[in-house]
XYZ file of C-alpha atoms in Angstrom:
305
model
C 94.008 202.972 27.488
C 97.465 204.266 28.428
C 96.993 202.701 31.873
C 96.093 199.346 30.362
C 99.145 199.407 28.098
C 101.378 200.086 31.094
C 99.934 197.167 33.020
C 100.308 194.943 29.973
C 103.931 195.915 29.686
C 104.578 195.200 33.401
C 102.998 191.747 32.959
C 105.234 190.947 30.044
C 108.305 192.217 31.927
C 107.449 190.224 35.060
C 106.928 187.027 32.973
C 110.402 187.551 31.497
C 111.956 187.994 34.897
C 110.107 184.885 36.125
C 111.613 182.790 33.348
C 115.102 183.926 34.421
C 114.492 183.141 38.181
C 112.966 179.849 37.370
C 115.904 178.873 35.169
C 118.387 179.996 37.904
C 116.498 177.947 40.493
C 116.882 174.856 38.344
C 120.562 175.497 37.800
C 121.244 175.954 41.546
C 119.232 172.835 42.358
C 121.365 170.787 39.948
C 124.563 172.200 41.549
C 123.203 171.419 44.973
C 122.493 167.803 44.060
C 125.985 167.447 42.559
C 127.767 168.859 45.604
C 125.723 166.758 47.933
C 126.851 163.729 46.043
C 130.479 164.780 46.374
C 129.999 165.542 50.059
C 128.831 162.002 50.680
C 132.017 160.650 49.148
C 134.204 163.108 51.049
C 132.530 162.251 54.335
C 133.842 158.679 54.057
C 137.393 159.903 53.812
C 137.182 162.636 56.432
C 135.531 160.435 58.990
C 138.492 158.070 58.790
C 141.199 160.777 59.150
C 139.276 162.427 61.936
C 139.076 159.127 63.708
C 142.770 158.591 63.450
C 143.644 162.074 64.659
C 141.127 161.823 67.517
C 142.736 158.545 68.658
C 146.186 160.180 68.543
C 144.921 163.151 70.480
C 143.278 161.018 73.190
C 146.379 158.823 73.485
C 148.290 162.055 74.354
C 150.608 161.943 71.290
C 149.764 165.601 70.630
C 150.541 166.871 74.080
C 154.232 167.422 73.323
C 153.911 168.117 69.599
C 155.320 171.504 68.684
C 154.941 172.491 64.990
C 157.985 173.999 63.496
C 158.000 177.765 62.928
C 160.163 179.293 60.243
C 160.677 182.549 62.017
C 160.421 184.129 65.390
C 156.822 184.754 66.376
C 156.028 188.388 65.503
C 152.237 188.001 65.598
C 151.945 189.202 69.215
C 149.143 186.761 69.731
C 146.989 187.689 66.792
C 143.990 185.617 65.750
C 143.074 184.887 62.195
C 139.572 184.305 60.904
C 139.170 182.418 57.719
C 135.775 183.676 56.510
C 134.015 181.771 53.723
C 131.491 183.678 51.633
C 130.314 183.706 48.012
C 131.776 185.631 45.099
C 128.358 186.667 43.817
C 124.924 187.901 44.882
C 121.494 186.428 44.559
C 122.172 183.857 47.324
C 119.521 185.038 49.785
C 120.657 185.666 53.337
C 123.681 183.389 52.962
C 126.423 186.055 52.995
C 124.751 188.321 55.581
C 124.377 185.342 57.905
C 128.124 184.436 57.646
C 129.261 187.988 58.165
C 126.846 188.678 60.966
C 127.913 185.524 62.829
C 131.596 186.227 62.267
C 131.298 189.787 63.455
C 129.510 188.601 66.587
C 132.166 185.963 67.194
C 135.036 188.451 66.698
C 133.416 190.923 69.154
C 133.324 188.163 71.789
C 136.915 186.917 71.309
C 138.995 189.806 69.850
C 137.142 193.072 70.163
C 140.319 195.099 69.445
C 140.837 195.332 65.650
C 144.610 195.258 66.066
C 144.399 191.815 67.602
C 143.039 189.925 64.556
C 143.473 189.487 60.772
C 140.904 188.384 58.191
C 141.535 185.631 55.680
C 138.702 185.835 53.168
C 137.660 183.043 50.842
C 135.045 184.639 48.577
C 134.776 188.144 47.181
C 131.809 189.231 49.261
C 133.656 188.727 52.576
C 136.848 190.279 51.218
C 135.037 193.404 49.947
C 133.042 193.779 53.178
C 136.069 193.650 55.506
C 138.108 195.919 53.213
C 135.309 198.498 53.287
C 135.231 198.278 57.126
C 138.983 198.835 57.477
C 139.910 195.315 58.685
C 143.380 193.899 58.280
C 143.070 191.510 55.268
C 145.975 189.066 55.464
C 144.783 186.821 52.646
C 141.982 186.645 50.015
C 140.990 183.949 47.560
C 138.303 184.526 44.929
C 136.719 182.337 42.388
C 136.122 179.066 44.331
C 134.436 176.622 41.940
C 130.757 175.841 42.303
C 131.816 172.258 42.991
C 135.165 172.776 44.751
C 138.058 170.377 44.143
C 140.583 169.185 46.760
C 143.393 170.705 44.725
C 141.893 174.236 45.155
C 141.906 173.843 48.936
C 145.480 172.597 49.068
C 146.639 175.994 47.855
C 144.616 177.754 50.492
C 145.926 175.501 53.212
C 149.470 176.022 51.994
C 149.131 179.787 52.207
C 147.523 179.616 55.650
C 150.217 177.240 56.955
C 152.958 179.488 55.628
C 151.579 182.577 57.328
C 151.148 180.620 60.552
C 154.719 179.345 60.386
C 155.907 182.890 59.675
C 154.196 184.166 62.773
C 151.482 186.277 61.062
C 149.069 184.861 63.654
C 149.016 182.305 66.499
C 145.520 180.863 66.137
C 143.032 180.376 63.316
C 139.272 179.975 63.236
C 137.310 178.839 60.172
C 134.040 180.744 59.907
C 131.237 179.532 57.583
C 127.648 178.425 57.157
C 126.991 174.725 57.782
C 124.418 173.074 55.488
C 121.677 171.390 57.633
C 119.011 170.867 55.028
C 117.596 172.602 51.978
C 115.813 175.260 54.079
C 118.231 175.708 56.968
C 121.928 176.411 57.565
C 123.764 177.154 60.817
C 126.770 179.448 61.384
C 129.990 177.801 62.610
C 133.333 178.978 63.872
C 135.814 176.118 64.269
C 139.365 176.416 65.648
C 141.896 175.027 63.215
C 145.276 176.195 64.480
C 147.185 175.493 66.608
C 146.492 171.748 66.459
C 146.380 170.654 70.006
C 144.256 168.143 71.907
C 141.715 170.716 73.060
C 141.062 172.245 69.657
C 140.813 168.891 67.926
C 138.292 167.629 70.466
C 136.284 170.831 70.042
C 136.306 170.342 66.293
C 135.185 166.706 66.677
C 132.339 167.580 68.982
C 131.213 170.274 66.551
C 131.345 167.799 63.631
C 129.100 165.220 65.296
C 126.020 167.072 64.229
C 127.249 167.231 60.602
C 127.093 163.585 59.784
C 130.477 162.551 61.239
C 130.729 159.231 63.085
C 133.552 160.409 65.260
C 132.687 160.349 68.932
C 134.541 161.776 71.904
C 135.532 159.096 74.403
C 138.395 158.475 76.773
C 141.050 156.205 75.449
C 143.900 154.683 77.351
C 145.585 152.858 74.427
C 149.249 153.506 73.735
C 150.868 153.206 70.342
C 154.224 151.951 69.167
C 155.151 154.452 66.386
C 157.693 154.147 63.612
C 159.791 155.942 62.485
C 158.867 158.540 65.188
C 155.885 160.279 66.710
C 156.939 163.587 65.177
C 157.267 162.259 61.645
C 153.923 160.496 61.874
C 152.218 163.638 63.135
C 153.966 165.806 60.555
C 152.455 163.570 57.861
C 148.957 163.190 59.284
C 148.195 166.648 60.667
C 148.541 168.469 57.369
C 146.127 166.038 55.814
C 143.807 166.716 58.757
C 144.046 170.476 58.239
C 143.364 170.054 54.525
C 140.268 167.945 55.303
C 138.932 170.533 57.752
C 139.329 173.441 55.326
C 138.076 171.465 52.347
C 135.150 170.182 54.395
C 134.296 173.765 55.503
C 134.428 175.074 51.934
C 132.395 172.146 50.559
C 129.853 172.576 53.366
C 129.730 176.391 52.827
C 129.208 175.946 49.065
C 126.404 173.484 49.717
C 124.722 176.013 51.944
C 125.296 178.699 49.269
C 123.649 176.670 46.505
C 120.804 175.836 48.817
C 120.241 179.473 49.788
C 120.511 180.585 46.160
C 117.954 177.952 45.030
C 115.556 179.012 47.810
C 116.022 182.694 46.951
C 115.266 182.070 43.258
C 112.202 179.962 44.183
C 110.934 182.820 46.383
C 111.553 185.261 43.490
C 109.674 183.013 41.123
C 106.798 182.623 43.509
C 106.657 186.392 44.053
C 106.686 186.892 40.254
C 103.654 184.492 39.974
C 101.802 186.485 42.660
C 102.594 189.790 40.883
C 101.577 188.464 37.497
C 98.251 187.203 38.933
C 97.647 190.585 40.544
C 98.485 192.523 37.417
C 96.433 190.271 35.132
C 93.405 190.753 37.506
C 94.035 194.576 37.370
C 94.355 194.441 33.526
C 91.163 192.383 33.139
C 89.243 194.770 35.385
C 90.455 197.747 33.465
C 89.627 196.048 30.182
C 86.180 195.127 31.408
C 85.610 198.670 32.614
C 86.770 200.033 29.234
C 84.439 197.675 27.375
C 81.527 198.612 29.634
C 82.265 202.321 29.036
C 82.310 201.737 25.265
C 79.000 199.864 25.391
C 77.439 202.597 27.480
C 78.636 205.246 25.082
C 77.283 203.349 22.080
C 73.968 202.753 23.766
C 73.767 206.403 24.826
C 74.541 207.523 21.228
C 71.973 205.152 19.760
C 69.343 206.504 22.129
C 70.189 210.035 21.253
C 69.766 209.237 17.516
C 66.386 207.676 18.185
C 65.228 210.909 19.758
């Protein structure tokens, strides 16, 4: 009887957990649908600004562009990695995929820990690299479930300031790209410095993500007013903001998808466990009833004799 009560308690506890995971799956699915709607609107804007920057790059306007630096370069050629993770758990393999991909990328490009700094967007990444003794130059926690453009402007401003101050000489954005509801791919895209090569690499990487920007050779020349530098100084910051915002939006989409899938898997596992426990309980109950009947029958036969 004690064993049956224990199984009955486990069934009730598992059903309670299942209700929680099912509710969380529904919440994450709603968030995923919302952010996908926002991504579609954003893609219209970003495809236009990427097209403009790509044309400027291919017309060689960026060849002689030198961004202003506030101070003498004291970075000694350091590379910065802007790593986008979540602030919470229960997101499946999302965080481990980003961190594993970033660590592999860092090992290939800057194996010496003194040669790079980490810029963490998301508490999981910040905590991980702090624990492993990495140089954390910047961290941002609490990105909204549906990020706004204004949130990203603050991040871009901080990144640009450190770049201008010579904290690092190049920057990669590392995140998970949302492919579909069951798949995401790791990406590491070069953001700074903004030269023709890095922009073309970014464009080529974006083609698979729904962008209509294509790499082709252009021979067109432009008449620019008031000057090339002023035009570039106006457009390139918008381009940088669009890349960072796009990466965060993309990463959050992958996060919600991974969380939804993780909660679905947890719910399915709970269903399987409940079925198994109910079968075990029914068998134990049937065995107990059979034993009672046997005992009653045996007692009746003893009385008759």
